[in-house]
């Protein structure tokens, strides 16, 4: 692990959950989005159809506008032609407490994306931990106060999880294996409040289902809505959640629980296997009084 210690300037990283009020977030436009190497089932399904870049850009712009209308500061990393998956900024790092951890990408097609993030952090004089040698991606890291759920996948290995556990003795690090074809943990599990989460039960064994049930009141996602990434919503605080209009069952359950669902169509982007959470790297969330 390599650490850069720099004085923080205007951007102050802080995240303690997936649901506190979002203040600042990093995105990247899908300018060069393309399914080159098939790395998940969704891409396999849409490989021959491909991605309509103009439509993807239009949908992404609508998402950005909706974020800004909620008072959220949106930062853009520069889109580079040699990184076709760059729109999924969540995977290149994660913010935990006051620290931004920069991942080392497992997939060859995505290796190098993290350097774009590091360049921005260094330009802004923001400290970060560079997880050199650790196979761990942000899509597998889901935080809730003093608990961190880390998915064991073909992108995040057990050694990396143990390393994180040793670095974070004040946190309870919970390893969650899941069926690897779903790529990242946030494709099958997501925390939306101190006591509620969304999950796709078929991705887990009985042991993992029981672990998740112990910690949360779970909203189940059907196989059809898992394919359209029903768990991969984005919570922005105050019980507001971004979700696809097509995931009607998920949205109905959220509404019945008192959430405000902000429906934005980004179906062109999810052809590559990521939705709202995948497209956003939170840098700062307001400290909330929510507690378990």
Coordinates of C-alpha atoms in Angstrom, one line a residue:
X1 CA 0.0 0.0 0.0
X2 CA 1.2 3.5 -0.8
X3 CA 0.0 6.6 0.9
X4 CA 0.1 10.2 -0.3
X5 CA -0.2 12.7 2.4
X6 CA -1.3 16.1 1.1
X7 CA -3.0 19.1 2.6
X8 CA -6.7 19.1 1.8
X9 CA -8.0 22.2 0.1
X10 CA -11.7 22.8 -0.8
X11 CA -12.8 19.2 -1.2
X12 CA -13.1 17.4 2.1
X13 CA -13.8 13.7 1.6
X14 CA -16.2 12.1 4.0
X15 CA -18.5 9.1 3.7
X16 CA -19.9 6.9 6.4
X17 CA -22.8 5.2 4.6
X18 CA -24.5 4.6 1.3
X19 CA -27.5 6.7 2.3
X20 CA -26.4 9.9 4.0
X21 CA -27.1 13.2 2.1
X22 CA -24.8 13.2 -1.0
X23 CA -22.8 16.4 -1.4
X24 CA -20.1 15.7 -3.9
X25 CA -19.7 13.0 -6.4
X26 CA -17.4 12.0 -9.3
X27 CA -18.7 10.9 -12.7
X28 CA -17.3 10.4 -16.2
X29 CA -19.2 10.9 -19.4
X30 CA -19.8 7.8 -21.6
X31 CA -18.1 9.5 -24.5
X32 CA -16.1 6.4 -25.6
X33 CA -18.3 3.7 -24.1
X34 CA -18.0 0.4 -26.0
X35 CA -18.4 -3.3 -25.3
X36 CA -15.0 -4.5 -26.4
X37 CA -14.2 -7.4 -24.1
X38 CA -17.3 -9.1 -22.7
X39 CA -16.8 -9.1 -18.9
X40 CA -20.4 -9.8 -17.6
X41 CA -23.7 -11.4 -18.6
X42 CA -25.3 -8.1 -19.5
X43 CA -22.5 -7.2 -22.0
X44 CA -22.8 -10.7 -23.4
X45 CA -26.5 -10.1 -24.0
X46 CA -26.0 -6.7 -25.8
X47 CA -22.6 -7.5 -27.5
X48 CA -24.1 -7.7 -31.0
X49 CA -26.4 -4.7 -30.5
X50 CA -23.7 -2.4 -29.1
X51 CA -24.1 0.9 -27.4
X52 CA -25.6 4.0 -29.0
X53 CA -23.2 6.7 -27.8
X54 CA -25.4 9.7 -28.5
X55 CA -28.2 8.2 -26.6
X56 CA -25.9 7.1 -23.7
X57 CA -24.6 10.7 -23.5
X58 CA -28.1 12.1 -23.5
X59 CA -29.3 9.8 -20.7
X60 CA -26.1 10.5 -18.7
X61 CA -26.7 14.3 -19.1
X62 CA -30.2 13.9 -17.8
X63 CA -28.9 12.0 -14.8
X64 CA -26.3 14.7 -14.1
X65 CA -29.0 17.4 -14.4
X66 CA -31.1 15.5 -11.9
X67 CA -28.2 15.3 -9.5
X68 CA -27.4 19.0 -9.8
X69 CA -31.0 19.9 -9.3
X70 CA -30.8 18.1 -5.9
X71 CA -27.9 20.5 -4.9
X72 CA -25.2 17.9 -5.5
X73 CA -21.7 19.0 -6.7
X74 CA -20.8 16.9 -9.7
X75 CA -17.2 16.5 -10.7
X76 CA -16.2 15.0 -14.1
X77 CA -13.1 13.0 -14.8
X78 CA -11.9 13.4 -18.4
X79 CA -13.1 10.7 -20.7
X80 CA -10.3 8.9 -22.5
X81 CA -10.7 6.9 -25.7
X82 CA -8.7 3.9 -24.4
X83 CA -11.0 3.3 -21.4
X84 CA -14.4 2.1 -22.7
X85 CA -15.7 1.3 -19.1
X86 CA -14.7 4.6 -17.6
X87 CA -18.3 5.7 -17.0
X88 CA -18.4 3.3 -14.0
X89 CA -16.4 5.5 -11.7
X90 CA -17.5 3.7 -8.5
X91 CA -15.1 0.8 -9.2
X92 CA -11.9 2.8 -9.3
X93 CA -12.1 3.7 -5.6
X94 CA -14.3 4.3 -2.5
X95 CA -14.5 6.9 0.2
X96 CA -14.5 5.6 3.8
X97 CA -14.5 8.1 6.6
X98 CA -12.2 10.9 5.6
X99 CA -10.1 8.7 3.3
X100 CA -10.3 8.0 -0.4
X101 CA -9.0 4.6 -1.3
X102 CA -7.9 4.2 -4.9
X103 CA -8.3 0.6 -6.3
X104 CA -6.1 -1.4 -8.5
X105 CA -8.3 -2.7 -11.3
X106 CA -8.5 -6.4 -11.8
X107 CA -9.7 -6.4 -15.4
X108 CA -7.1 -5.6 -18.0
X109 CA -9.4 -3.4 -20.1
X110 CA -9.9 -1.2 -17.0
X111 CA -6.4 -1.0 -15.8
X112 CA -5.2 2.6 -15.9
X113 CA -8.5 4.3 -15.1
X114 CA -7.4 4.7 -11.5
X115 CA -4.5 7.0 -12.7
X116 CA -7.1 9.5 -14.0
X117 CA -8.7 9.6 -10.5
X118 CA -5.3 10.0 -8.9
X119 CA -4.4 12.9 -11.2
X120 CA -7.6 14.7 -10.1
X121 CA -6.9 14.0 -6.4
X122 CA -3.3 15.2 -6.7
X123 CA -4.4 18.4 -8.6
X124 CA -6.9 19.1 -5.8
X125 CA -4.3 18.2 -3.1
X126 CA -6.5 15.5 -1.6
X127 CA -4.9 12.7 0.4
X128 CA -5.6 9.1 -0.8
X129 CA -4.5 5.6 -0.2
X130 CA -3.3 3.8 -3.2
X131 CA -4.2 0.1 -2.9
X132 CA -1.2 -1.3 -4.8
X133 CA -1.2 -5.0 -5.2
X134 CA -4.7 -5.4 -3.7
X135 CA -7.5 -6.7 -6.0
X136 CA -10.4 -4.8 -4.7
X137 CA -12.9 -2.7 -6.6
X138 CA -15.4 -0.1 -5.3
X139 CA -18.4 -2.0 -6.6
X140 CA -17.7 -4.7 -4.0
X141 CA -17.4 -2.3 -1.1
X142 CA -20.6 -1.2 0.6
X143 CA -20.4 0.8 3.9
X144 CA -22.8 1.4 6.8
X145 CA -21.3 3.3 9.7
X146 CA -18.8 0.9 11.5
X147 CA -19.7 -2.0 9.1
X148 CA -18.2 -2.7 5.7
X149 CA -19.6 -5.4 3.5
X150 CA -17.0 -6.5 0.9
X151 CA -18.0 -8.9 -1.9
X152 CA -15.7 -11.8 -2.6
X153 CA -15.6 -11.9 -6.4
X154 CA -13.4 -12.3 -9.4
X155 CA -12.6 -8.6 -9.0
X156 CA -12.0 -8.6 -5.2
X157 CA -10.0 -11.4 -3.5
X158 CA -9.7 -12.6 0.0
X159 CA -6.2 -11.3 0.5
X160 CA -7.4 -7.8 -0.3
X161 CA -10.3 -8.1 2.2
X162 CA -7.9 -9.3 4.9
X163 CA -5.7 -6.4 4.2
X164 CA -8.6 -4.0 4.6
X165 CA -9.5 -5.7 7.8
X166 CA -6.0 -5.2 9.2
X167 CA -6.1 -1.5 8.1
X168 CA -9.5 -0.8 9.7
X169 CA -9.5 -2.3 13.2
X170 CA -12.3 0.0 14.3
X171 CA -14.6 -1.4 11.6
X172 CA -16.5 -4.7 11.3
X173 CA -15.4 -6.0 7.9
X174 CA -17.9 -8.6 6.7
X175 CA -17.0 -10.8 3.7
X176 CA -19.9 -11.6 1.4
X177 CA -19.2 -14.3 -1.3
X178 CA -21.7 -14.3 -4.1
X179 CA -22.2 -15.9 -7.5
X180 CA -19.3 -14.4 -9.5
X181 CA -21.2 -13.9 -12.8
X182 CA -22.9 -10.9 -11.2
X183 CA -19.5 -9.1 -11.3
X184 CA -19.8 -6.8 -8.2
X185 CA -21.6 -7.0 -4.9
X186 CA -23.6 -3.9 -5.7
X187 CA -25.2 -5.7 -8.6
X188 CA -27.0 -8.0 -6.1
X189 CA -27.0 -6.0 -2.8
X190 CA -27.3 -2.4 -1.7
X191 CA -28.0 -0.6 1.6
X192 CA -30.6 2.1 1.4
X193 CA -31.1 3.1 5.1
X194 CA -29.8 2.2 8.5
X195 CA -32.2 -0.8 8.6
X196 CA -33.1 -1.6 5.0
X197 CA -31.3 -3.0 2.0
X198 CA -32.1 -4.4 -1.5
X199 CA -30.8 -7.8 -2.6
X200 CA -31.2 -10.5 -5.2
X201 CA -31.4 -13.7 -3.0
X202 CA -30.4 -16.2 -5.8
X203 CA -26.9 -14.6 -5.9
X204 CA -26.1 -15.9 -2.3
X205 CA -26.0 -19.2 -0.4
X206 CA -28.3 -19.7 2.6
X207 CA -25.4 -18.6 4.9
X208 CA -24.9 -15.2 3.2
X209 CA -28.7 -14.7 3.0
X210 CA -28.9 -15.2 6.7
X211 CA -26.1 -12.8 7.4
X212 CA -27.8 -10.1 5.3
X213 CA -31.2 -10.8 6.9
X214 CA -29.6 -10.4 10.4
X215 CA -28.4 -6.9 9.6
X216 CA -31.3 -5.6 7.4
X217 CA -34.9 -5.7 6.5
X218 CA -34.4 -6.9 2.9
X219 CA -36.3 -5.9 -0.2
X220 CA -36.1 -8.8 -2.7
X221 CA -35.3 -8.2 -6.4
X222 CA -36.7 -10.5 -9.0
X223 CA -34.4 -12.2 -11.6
X224 CA -35.9 -9.9 -14.3
X225 CA -35.1 -6.7 -12.4
X226 CA -31.7 -8.0 -11.3
X227 CA -30.9 -8.1 -15.0
X228 CA -31.8 -4.5 -15.2
X229 CA -29.8 -3.9 -12.0
X230 CA -32.6 -3.3 -9.6
X231 CA -30.2 -3.3 -6.7
X232 CA -27.9 -0.7 -8.2
X233 CA -29.8 2.3 -7.1
X234 CA -28.2 5.5 -5.8
X235 CA -29.3 6.9 -2.4
X236 CA -28.7 10.6 -2.1
X237 CA -30.1 11.2 1.4
X238 CA -33.4 12.3 2.9
X239 CA -34.9 9.0 1.6
X240 CA -34.4 9.9 -2.0
X241 CA -33.3 7.2 -4.4
X242 CA -32.4 7.2 -8.1
X243 CA -33.9 4.1 -9.9
X244 CA -34.7 3.0 -13.4
X245 CA -38.4 3.6 -14.4
X246 CA -38.5 0.1 -15.8
X247 CA -37.8 -1.5 -12.4
X248 CA -41.4 -1.1 -11.4
X249 CA -41.5 -3.7 -8.6
X250 CA -38.5 -2.3 -6.9
X251 CA -39.8 1.2 -7.2
X252 CA -43.2 0.2 -5.8
X253 CA -41.6 -1.4 -2.7
X254 CA -39.5 1.7 -2.2
X255 CA -42.5 4.0 -2.4
X256 CA -44.4 1.8 0.0
X257 CA -41.6 2.3 2.5
X258 CA -41.7 6.1 2.3
X259 CA -38.9 6.7 -0.2
X260 CA -39.0 9.3 -2.9
X261 CA -38.0 7.5 -6.2
X262 CA -36.3 9.7 -8.8
X263 CA -36.8 7.8 -12.0
X264 CA -34.2 8.5 -14.7
X265 CA -33.8 6.3 -17.8
X266 CA -30.2 5.2 -18.3
X267 CA -31.0 1.9 -20.0
X268 CA -28.4 2.5 -22.7
X269 CA -25.6 2.7 -20.1
X270 CA -26.7 -0.4 -18.3
X271 CA -26.1 -2.4 -21.4
X272 CA -22.5 -2.5 -20.2
X273 CA -23.5 -3.9 -16.8
X274 CA -23.7 -0.9 -14.5
X275 CA -26.4 1.5 -13.3
X276 CA -26.7 4.5 -10.9
X277 CA -24.4 3.3 -8.2
X278 CA -21.8 2.1 -10.6
X279 CA -21.8 5.5 -12.4
X280 CA -21.1 7.5 -9.2
X281 CA -18.1 7.8 -6.9
X282 CA -19.2 9.7 -3.8
X283 CA -16.5 11.9 -2.4
X284 CA -18.6 13.6 0.4
X285 CA -21.8 12.8 2.2
X286 CA -23.1 15.0 5.0
X287 CA -22.7 13.5 8.5
X288 CA -26.2 12.3 9.5
X289 CA -27.8 11.6 12.8
X290 CA -29.2 8.3 11.5
X291 CA -28.0 5.4 13.7
X292 CA -29.0 1.8 14.0

